PDB file of C-alpha atoms in Angstrom:
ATOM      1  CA  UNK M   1       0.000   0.000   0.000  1.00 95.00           C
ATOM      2  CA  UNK M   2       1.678   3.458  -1.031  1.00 98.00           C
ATOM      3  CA  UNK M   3       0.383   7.043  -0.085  1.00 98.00           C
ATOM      4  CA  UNK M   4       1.203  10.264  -1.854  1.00 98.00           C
ATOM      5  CA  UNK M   5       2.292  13.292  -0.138  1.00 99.00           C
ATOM      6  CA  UNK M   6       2.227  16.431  -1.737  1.00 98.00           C
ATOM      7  CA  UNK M   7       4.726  19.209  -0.574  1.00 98.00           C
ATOM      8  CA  UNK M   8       5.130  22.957  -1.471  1.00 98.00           C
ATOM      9  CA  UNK M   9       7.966  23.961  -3.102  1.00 98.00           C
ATOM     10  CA  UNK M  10       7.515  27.443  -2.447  1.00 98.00           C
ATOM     11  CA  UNK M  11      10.099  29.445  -0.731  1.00 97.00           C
ATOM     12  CA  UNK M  12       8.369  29.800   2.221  1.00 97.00           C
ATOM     13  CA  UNK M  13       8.533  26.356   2.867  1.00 98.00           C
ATOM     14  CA  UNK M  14       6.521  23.591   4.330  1.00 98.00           C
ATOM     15  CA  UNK M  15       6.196  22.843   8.206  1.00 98.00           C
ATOM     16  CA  UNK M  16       8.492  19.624   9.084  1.00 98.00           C
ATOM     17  CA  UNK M  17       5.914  17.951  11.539  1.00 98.00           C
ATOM     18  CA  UNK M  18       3.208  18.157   8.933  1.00 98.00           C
ATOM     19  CA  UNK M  19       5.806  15.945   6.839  1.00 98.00           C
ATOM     20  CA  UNK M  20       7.366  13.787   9.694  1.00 98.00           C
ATOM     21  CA  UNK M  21       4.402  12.813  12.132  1.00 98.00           C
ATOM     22  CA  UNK M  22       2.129  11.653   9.363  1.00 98.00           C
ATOM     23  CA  UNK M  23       5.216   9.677   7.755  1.00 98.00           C
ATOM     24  CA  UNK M  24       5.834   8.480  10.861  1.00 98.00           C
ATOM     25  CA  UNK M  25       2.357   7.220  11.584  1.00 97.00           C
ATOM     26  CA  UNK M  26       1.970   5.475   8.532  1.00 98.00           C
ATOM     27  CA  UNK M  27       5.906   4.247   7.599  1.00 97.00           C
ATOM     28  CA  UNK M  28       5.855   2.184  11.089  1.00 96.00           C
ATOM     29  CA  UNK M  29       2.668   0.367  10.188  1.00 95.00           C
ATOM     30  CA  UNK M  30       4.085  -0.510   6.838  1.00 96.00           C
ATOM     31  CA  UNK M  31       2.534   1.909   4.472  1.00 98.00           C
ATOM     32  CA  UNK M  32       4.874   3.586   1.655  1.00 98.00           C
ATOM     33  CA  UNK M  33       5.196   6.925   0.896  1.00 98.00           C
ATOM     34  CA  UNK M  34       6.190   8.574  -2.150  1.00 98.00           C
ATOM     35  CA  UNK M  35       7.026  12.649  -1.655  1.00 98.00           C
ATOM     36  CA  UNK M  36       6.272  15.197  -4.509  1.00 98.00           C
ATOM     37  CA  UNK M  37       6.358  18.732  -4.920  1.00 98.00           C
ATOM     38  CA  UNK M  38       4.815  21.134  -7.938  1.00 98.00           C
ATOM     39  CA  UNK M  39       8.734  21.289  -9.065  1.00 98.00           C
ATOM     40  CA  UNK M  40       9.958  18.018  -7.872  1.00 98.00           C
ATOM     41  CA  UNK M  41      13.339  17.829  -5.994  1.00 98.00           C
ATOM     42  CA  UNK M  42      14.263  19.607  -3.458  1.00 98.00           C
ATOM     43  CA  UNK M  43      11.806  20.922  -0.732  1.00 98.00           C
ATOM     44  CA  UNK M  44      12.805  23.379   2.013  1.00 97.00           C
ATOM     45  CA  UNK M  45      11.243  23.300   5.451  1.00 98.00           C
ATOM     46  CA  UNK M  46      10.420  26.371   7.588  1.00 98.00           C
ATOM     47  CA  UNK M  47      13.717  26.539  10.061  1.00 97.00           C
ATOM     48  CA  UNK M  48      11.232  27.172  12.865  1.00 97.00           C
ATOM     49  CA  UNK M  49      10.134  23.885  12.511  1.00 98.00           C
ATOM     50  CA  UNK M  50      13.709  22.279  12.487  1.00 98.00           C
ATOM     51  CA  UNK M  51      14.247  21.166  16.003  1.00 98.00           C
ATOM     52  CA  UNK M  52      17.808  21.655  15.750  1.00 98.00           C
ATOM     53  CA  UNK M  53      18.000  25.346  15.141  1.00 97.00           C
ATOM     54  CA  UNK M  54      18.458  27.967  17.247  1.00 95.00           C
ATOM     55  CA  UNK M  55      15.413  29.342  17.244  1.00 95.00           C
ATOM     56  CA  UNK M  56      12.691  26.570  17.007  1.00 98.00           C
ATOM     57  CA  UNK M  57       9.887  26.285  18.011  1.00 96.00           C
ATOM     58  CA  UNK M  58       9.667  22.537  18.073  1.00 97.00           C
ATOM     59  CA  UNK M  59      12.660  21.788  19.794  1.00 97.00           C
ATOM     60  CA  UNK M  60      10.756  18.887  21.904  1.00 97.00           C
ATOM     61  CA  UNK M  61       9.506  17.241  18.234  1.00 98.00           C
ATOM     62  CA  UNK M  62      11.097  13.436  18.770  1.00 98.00           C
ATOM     63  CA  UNK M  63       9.757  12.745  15.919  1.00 98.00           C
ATOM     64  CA  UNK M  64      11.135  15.729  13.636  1.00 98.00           C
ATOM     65  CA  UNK M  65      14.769  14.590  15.842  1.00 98.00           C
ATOM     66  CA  UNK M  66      14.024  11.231  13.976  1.00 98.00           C
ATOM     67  CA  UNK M  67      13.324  12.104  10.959  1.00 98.00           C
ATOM     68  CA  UNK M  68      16.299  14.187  10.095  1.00 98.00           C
ATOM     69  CA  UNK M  69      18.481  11.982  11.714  1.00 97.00           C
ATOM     70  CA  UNK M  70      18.087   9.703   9.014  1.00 97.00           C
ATOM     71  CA  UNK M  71      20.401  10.756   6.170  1.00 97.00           C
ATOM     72  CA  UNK M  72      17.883   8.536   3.711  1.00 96.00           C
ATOM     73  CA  UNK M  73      14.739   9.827   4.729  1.00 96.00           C
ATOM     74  CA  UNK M  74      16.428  13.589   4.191  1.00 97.00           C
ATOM     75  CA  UNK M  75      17.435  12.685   1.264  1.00 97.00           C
ATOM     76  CA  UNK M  76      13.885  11.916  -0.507  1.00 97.00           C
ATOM     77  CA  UNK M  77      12.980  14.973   0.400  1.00 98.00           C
ATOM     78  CA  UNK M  78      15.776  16.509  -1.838  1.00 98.00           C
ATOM     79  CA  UNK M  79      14.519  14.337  -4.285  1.00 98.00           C
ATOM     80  CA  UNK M  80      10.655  14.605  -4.704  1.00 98.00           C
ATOM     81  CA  UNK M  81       8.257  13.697  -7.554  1.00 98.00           C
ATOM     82  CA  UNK M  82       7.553  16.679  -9.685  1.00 98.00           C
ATOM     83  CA  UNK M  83       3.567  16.456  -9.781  1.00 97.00           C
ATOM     84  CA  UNK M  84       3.169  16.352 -13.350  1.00 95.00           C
ATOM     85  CA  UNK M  85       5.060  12.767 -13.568  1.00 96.00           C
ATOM     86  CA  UNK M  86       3.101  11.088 -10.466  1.00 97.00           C
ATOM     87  CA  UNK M  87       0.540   7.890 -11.242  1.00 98.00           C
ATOM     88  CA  UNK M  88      -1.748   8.381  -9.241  1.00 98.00           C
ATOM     89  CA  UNK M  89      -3.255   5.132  -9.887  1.00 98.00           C
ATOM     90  CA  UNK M  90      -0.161   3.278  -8.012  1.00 98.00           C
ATOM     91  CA  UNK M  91      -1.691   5.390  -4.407  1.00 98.00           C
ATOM     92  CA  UNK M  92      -4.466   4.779  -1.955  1.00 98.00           C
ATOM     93  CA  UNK M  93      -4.676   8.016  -0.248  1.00 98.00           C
ATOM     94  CA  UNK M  94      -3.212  11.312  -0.506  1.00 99.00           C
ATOM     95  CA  UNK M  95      -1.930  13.640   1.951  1.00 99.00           C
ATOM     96  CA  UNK M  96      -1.178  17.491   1.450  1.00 99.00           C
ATOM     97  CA  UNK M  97       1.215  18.866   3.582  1.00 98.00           C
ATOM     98  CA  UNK M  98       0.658  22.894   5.236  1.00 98.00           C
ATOM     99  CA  UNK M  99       3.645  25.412   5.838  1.00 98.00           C
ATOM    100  CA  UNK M 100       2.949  28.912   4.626  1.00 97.00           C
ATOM    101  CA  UNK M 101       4.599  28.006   1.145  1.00 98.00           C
ATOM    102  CA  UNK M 102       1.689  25.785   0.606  1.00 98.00           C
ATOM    103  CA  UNK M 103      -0.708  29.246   0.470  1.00 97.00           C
ATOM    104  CA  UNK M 104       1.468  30.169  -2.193  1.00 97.00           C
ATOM    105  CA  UNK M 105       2.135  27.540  -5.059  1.00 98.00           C
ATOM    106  CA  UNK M 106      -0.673  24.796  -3.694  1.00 98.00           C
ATOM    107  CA  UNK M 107      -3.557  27.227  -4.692  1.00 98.00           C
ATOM    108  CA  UNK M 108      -4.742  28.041  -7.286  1.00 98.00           C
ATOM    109  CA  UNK M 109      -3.394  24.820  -9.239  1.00 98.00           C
ATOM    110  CA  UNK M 110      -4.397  23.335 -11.614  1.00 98.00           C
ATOM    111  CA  UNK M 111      -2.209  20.181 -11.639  1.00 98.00           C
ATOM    112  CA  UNK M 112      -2.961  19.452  -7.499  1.00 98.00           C
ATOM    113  CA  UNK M 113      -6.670  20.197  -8.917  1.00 98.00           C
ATOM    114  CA  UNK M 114      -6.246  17.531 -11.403  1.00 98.00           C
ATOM    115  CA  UNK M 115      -4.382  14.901  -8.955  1.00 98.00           C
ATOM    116  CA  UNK M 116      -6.848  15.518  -6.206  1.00 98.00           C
ATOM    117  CA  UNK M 117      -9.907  14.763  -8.609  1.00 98.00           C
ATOM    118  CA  UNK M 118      -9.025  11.867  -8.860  1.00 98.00           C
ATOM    119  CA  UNK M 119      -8.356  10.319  -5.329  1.00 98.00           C
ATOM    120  CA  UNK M 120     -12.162  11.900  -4.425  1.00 98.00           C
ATOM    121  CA  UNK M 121     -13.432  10.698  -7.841  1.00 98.00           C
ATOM    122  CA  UNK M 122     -11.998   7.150  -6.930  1.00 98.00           C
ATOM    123  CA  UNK M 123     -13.418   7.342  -3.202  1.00 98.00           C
ATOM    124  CA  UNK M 124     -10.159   7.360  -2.113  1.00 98.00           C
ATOM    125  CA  UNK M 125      -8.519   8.929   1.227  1.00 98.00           C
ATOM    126  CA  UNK M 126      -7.885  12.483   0.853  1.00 98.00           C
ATOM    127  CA  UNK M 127      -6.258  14.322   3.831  1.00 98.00           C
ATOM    128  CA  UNK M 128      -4.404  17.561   4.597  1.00 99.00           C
ATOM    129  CA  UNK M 129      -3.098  19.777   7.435  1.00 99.00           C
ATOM    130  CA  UNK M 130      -2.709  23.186   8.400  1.00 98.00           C
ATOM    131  CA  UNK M 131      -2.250  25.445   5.345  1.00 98.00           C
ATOM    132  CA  UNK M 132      -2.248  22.178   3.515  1.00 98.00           C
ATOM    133  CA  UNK M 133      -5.968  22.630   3.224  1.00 98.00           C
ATOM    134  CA  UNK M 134      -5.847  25.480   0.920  1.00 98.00           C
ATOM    135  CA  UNK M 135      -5.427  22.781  -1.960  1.00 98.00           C
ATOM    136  CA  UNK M 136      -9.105  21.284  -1.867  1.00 98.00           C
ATOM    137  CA  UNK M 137      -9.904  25.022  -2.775  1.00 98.00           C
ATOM    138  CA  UNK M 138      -9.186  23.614  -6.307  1.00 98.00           C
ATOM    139  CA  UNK M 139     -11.784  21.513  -6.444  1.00 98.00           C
ATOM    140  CA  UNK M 140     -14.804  23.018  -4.880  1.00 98.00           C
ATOM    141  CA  UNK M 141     -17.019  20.702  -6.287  1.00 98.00           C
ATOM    142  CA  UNK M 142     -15.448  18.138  -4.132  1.00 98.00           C
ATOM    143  CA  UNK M 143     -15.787  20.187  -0.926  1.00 98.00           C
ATOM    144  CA  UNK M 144     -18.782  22.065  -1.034  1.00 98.00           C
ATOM    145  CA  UNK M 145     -21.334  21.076   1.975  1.00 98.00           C
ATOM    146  CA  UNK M 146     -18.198  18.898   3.491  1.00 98.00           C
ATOM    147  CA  UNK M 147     -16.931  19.512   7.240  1.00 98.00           C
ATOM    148  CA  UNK M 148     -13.396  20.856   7.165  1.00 98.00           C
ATOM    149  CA  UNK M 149     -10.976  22.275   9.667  1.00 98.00           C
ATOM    150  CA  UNK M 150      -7.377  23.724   8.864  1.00 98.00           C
ATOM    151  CA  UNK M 151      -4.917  26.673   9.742  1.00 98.00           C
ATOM    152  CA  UNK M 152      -7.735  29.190  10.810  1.00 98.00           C
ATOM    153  CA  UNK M 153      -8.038  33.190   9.763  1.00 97.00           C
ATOM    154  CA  UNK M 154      -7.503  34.303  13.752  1.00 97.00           C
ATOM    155  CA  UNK M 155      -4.174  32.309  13.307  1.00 97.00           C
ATOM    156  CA  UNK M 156      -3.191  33.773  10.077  1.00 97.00           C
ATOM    157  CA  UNK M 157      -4.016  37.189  11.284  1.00 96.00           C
ATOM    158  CA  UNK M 158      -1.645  36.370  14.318  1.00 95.00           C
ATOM    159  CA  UNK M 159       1.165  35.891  12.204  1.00 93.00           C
ATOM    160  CA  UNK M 160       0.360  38.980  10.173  1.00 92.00           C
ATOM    161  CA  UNK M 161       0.692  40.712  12.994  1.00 92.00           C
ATOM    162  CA  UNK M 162       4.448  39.145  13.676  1.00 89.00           C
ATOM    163  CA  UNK M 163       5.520  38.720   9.935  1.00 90.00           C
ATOM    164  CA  UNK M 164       3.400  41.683   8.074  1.00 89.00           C
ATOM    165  CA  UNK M 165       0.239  42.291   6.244  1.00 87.00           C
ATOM    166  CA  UNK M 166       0.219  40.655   2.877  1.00 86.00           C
ATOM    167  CA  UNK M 167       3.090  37.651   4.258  1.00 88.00           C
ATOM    168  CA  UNK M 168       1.318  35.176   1.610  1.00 93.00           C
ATOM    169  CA  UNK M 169      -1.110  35.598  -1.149  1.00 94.00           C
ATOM    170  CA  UNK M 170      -4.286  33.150   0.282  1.00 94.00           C
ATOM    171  CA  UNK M 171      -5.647  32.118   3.653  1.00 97.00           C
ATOM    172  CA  UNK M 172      -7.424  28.875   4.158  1.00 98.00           C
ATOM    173  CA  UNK M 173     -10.540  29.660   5.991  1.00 98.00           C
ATOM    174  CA  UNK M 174     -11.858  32.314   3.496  1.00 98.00           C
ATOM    175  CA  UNK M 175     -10.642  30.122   0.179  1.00 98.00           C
ATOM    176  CA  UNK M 176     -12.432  26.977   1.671  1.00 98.00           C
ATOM    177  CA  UNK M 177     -15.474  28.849   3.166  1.00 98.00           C
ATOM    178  CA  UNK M 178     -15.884  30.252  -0.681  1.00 98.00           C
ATOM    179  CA  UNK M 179     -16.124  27.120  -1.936  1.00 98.00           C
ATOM    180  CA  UNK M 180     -18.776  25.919   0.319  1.00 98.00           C
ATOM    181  CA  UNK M 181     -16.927  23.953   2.774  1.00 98.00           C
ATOM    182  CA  UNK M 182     -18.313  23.629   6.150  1.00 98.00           C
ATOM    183  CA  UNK M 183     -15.209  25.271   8.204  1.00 98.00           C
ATOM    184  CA  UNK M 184     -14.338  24.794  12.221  1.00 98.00           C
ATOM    185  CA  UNK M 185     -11.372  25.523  14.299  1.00 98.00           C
ATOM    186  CA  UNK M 186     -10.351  25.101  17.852  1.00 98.00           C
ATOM    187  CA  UNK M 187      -8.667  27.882  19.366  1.00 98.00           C
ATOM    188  CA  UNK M 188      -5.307  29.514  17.855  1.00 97.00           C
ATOM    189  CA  UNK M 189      -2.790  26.429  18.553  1.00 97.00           C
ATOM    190  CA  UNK M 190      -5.552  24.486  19.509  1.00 98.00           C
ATOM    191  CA  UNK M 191      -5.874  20.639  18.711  1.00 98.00           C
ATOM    192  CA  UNK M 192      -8.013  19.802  15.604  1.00 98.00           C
ATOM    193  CA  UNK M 193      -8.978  17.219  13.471  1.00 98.00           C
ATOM    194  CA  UNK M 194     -11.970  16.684  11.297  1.00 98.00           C
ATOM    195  CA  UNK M 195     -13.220  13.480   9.567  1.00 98.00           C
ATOM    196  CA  UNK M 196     -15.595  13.721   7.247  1.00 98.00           C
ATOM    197  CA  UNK M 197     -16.446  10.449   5.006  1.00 97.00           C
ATOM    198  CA  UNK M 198     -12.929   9.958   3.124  1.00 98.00           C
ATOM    199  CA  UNK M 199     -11.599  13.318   3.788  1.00 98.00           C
ATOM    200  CA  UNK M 200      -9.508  14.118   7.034  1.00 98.00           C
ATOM    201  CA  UNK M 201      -8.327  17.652   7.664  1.00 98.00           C
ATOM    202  CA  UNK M 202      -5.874  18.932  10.768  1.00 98.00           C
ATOM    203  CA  UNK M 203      -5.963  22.576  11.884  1.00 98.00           C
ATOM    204  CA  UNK M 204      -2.086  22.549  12.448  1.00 98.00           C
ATOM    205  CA  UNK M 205       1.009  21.457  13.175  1.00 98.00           C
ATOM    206  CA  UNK M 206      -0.482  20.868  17.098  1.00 98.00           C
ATOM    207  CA  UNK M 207      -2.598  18.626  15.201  1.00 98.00           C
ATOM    208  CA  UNK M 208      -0.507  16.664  13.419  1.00 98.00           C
ATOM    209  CA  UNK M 209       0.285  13.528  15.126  1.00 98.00           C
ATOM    210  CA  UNK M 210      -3.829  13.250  16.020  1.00 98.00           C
ATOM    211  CA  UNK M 211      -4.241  13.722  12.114  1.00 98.00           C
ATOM    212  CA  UNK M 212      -1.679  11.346  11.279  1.00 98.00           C
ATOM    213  CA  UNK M 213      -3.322   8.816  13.441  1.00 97.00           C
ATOM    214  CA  UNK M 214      -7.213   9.639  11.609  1.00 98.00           C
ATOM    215  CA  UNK M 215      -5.483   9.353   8.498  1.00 98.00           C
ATOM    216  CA  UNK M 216      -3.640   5.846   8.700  1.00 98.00           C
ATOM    217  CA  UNK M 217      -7.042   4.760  10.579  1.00 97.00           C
ATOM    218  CA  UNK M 218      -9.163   6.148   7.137  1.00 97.00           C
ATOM    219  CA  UNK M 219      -6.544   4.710   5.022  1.00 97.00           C
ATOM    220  CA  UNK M 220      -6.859   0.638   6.869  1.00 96.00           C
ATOM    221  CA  UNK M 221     -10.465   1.256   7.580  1.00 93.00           C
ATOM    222  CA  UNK M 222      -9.943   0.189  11.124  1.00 86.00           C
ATOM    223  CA  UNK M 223     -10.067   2.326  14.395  1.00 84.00           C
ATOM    224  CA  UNK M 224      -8.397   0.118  16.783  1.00 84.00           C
ATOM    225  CA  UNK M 225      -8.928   2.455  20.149  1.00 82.00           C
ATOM    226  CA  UNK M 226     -11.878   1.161  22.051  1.00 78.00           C
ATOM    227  CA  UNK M 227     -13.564   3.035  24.928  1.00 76.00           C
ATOM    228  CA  UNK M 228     -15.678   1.408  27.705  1.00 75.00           C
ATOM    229  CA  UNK M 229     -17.238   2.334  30.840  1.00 67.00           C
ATOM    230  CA  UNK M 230     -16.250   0.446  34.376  1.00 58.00           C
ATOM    231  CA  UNK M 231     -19.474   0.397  36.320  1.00 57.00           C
TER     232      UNK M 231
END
């Protein structure tokens, strides 16, 4: 079983736990994972979500530490699928990763439009995080009336207000309320995950190891955590 992950290859690169916790989640349960990127090759990552640098802010992500301690895994993400040469017949589900470079080549496009079609056409997994979700804006036909949760407006306008007006070209909330998608958030850096039918949406990267666990659970059709009551 192989998934597809879709990456930005924007400048303002993607967050690394949006990358690493849903690998994670799925990689030690024996799913493949392919990595792509509009351009293909190499993909950047936000430093702030490097938990080596100076100035992280994930400096406790274990699984990030993992990740990039693993000169293979590092280098497939130097060496991503350009989007235009994927089969996306060879994939199960599909995952798009956030970052704030995904609000900047992920929509509007119409090659992620075209890939993503197809996984929803097929009534296949579709899942993405954070700013991730600014991607099923390109197929509002696909989302309208659906229940959807990812990076909210009162968290974009926070980083406005730290990185200045205008710091990418499309929020989430407003492209994905447009297209008629039924939109919910927890608080700014608040935990959130929304399934709805085949499609699985995180609000951020606090989200991301609960969405990486929804998504391996859509992708196996199995939730294996059961709840009972000791009377």
């Amino acid at each position: 079983m192989k998934v597809l992950f879709l990456i930005t290859s924007a400048s303002e690169a993607t967050w690394l736990a949006e990358v690493t916790h849903p690998y994670w989640h799925l990689a030690e349960r024996g799913i493949d994972v392919d990595f792509a990127s509009p351009l293909g090759g190499k993909i950047v990552w936000n430093p702030w979500s490097d938990p080596f640098t100076a100035d992280s802010q994930e400096r406790d992500d274990l699984v990030s530490k993992g990740f990039l301690s693993d000169k293979a895994l590092t280098r497939r993400l130097e060496t991503t699928l350009p989007f235009r040469s994927i089969k996306v017949t060879d994939y199960e589900a599909v995952h798009v990763a956030g970052g704030l470079g995904a609000a900047v080549d992920l929509y509007p496009n119409s090659d992620i439009a075209e890939i993503l079609d197809y996984f929803f056409e097929a009534r296949k997994v579709v899942g993405a995080i954070c700013h991730g979700v600014i991607a099923l804006g390109n197929n509002s036909d696909r989302v309208h009336g659906r229940h959807v949760t990812g990076y909210s407006l009162s968290e974009d306008l926070q980083i406005e207000a730290l990185l200045g007006k205008g710091f990418i070209p499309n929020y989430p909330q407003p492209i994905l309320e447009a297209a008629g998608a039924l939109f919910t958030s927890a608080e700014p850096q608040g935990v959130r995950v929304v399934i709805d039918g085949n499609l699985i949406t995180g609000q951020n990267q606090q989200s991301a190891s609960e969405y990486g666990i929804a998504l391996h659970n859509a992708i196996v059709g199995q939730h294996p955590v059961v709840s009972s009551q000791v009377r």
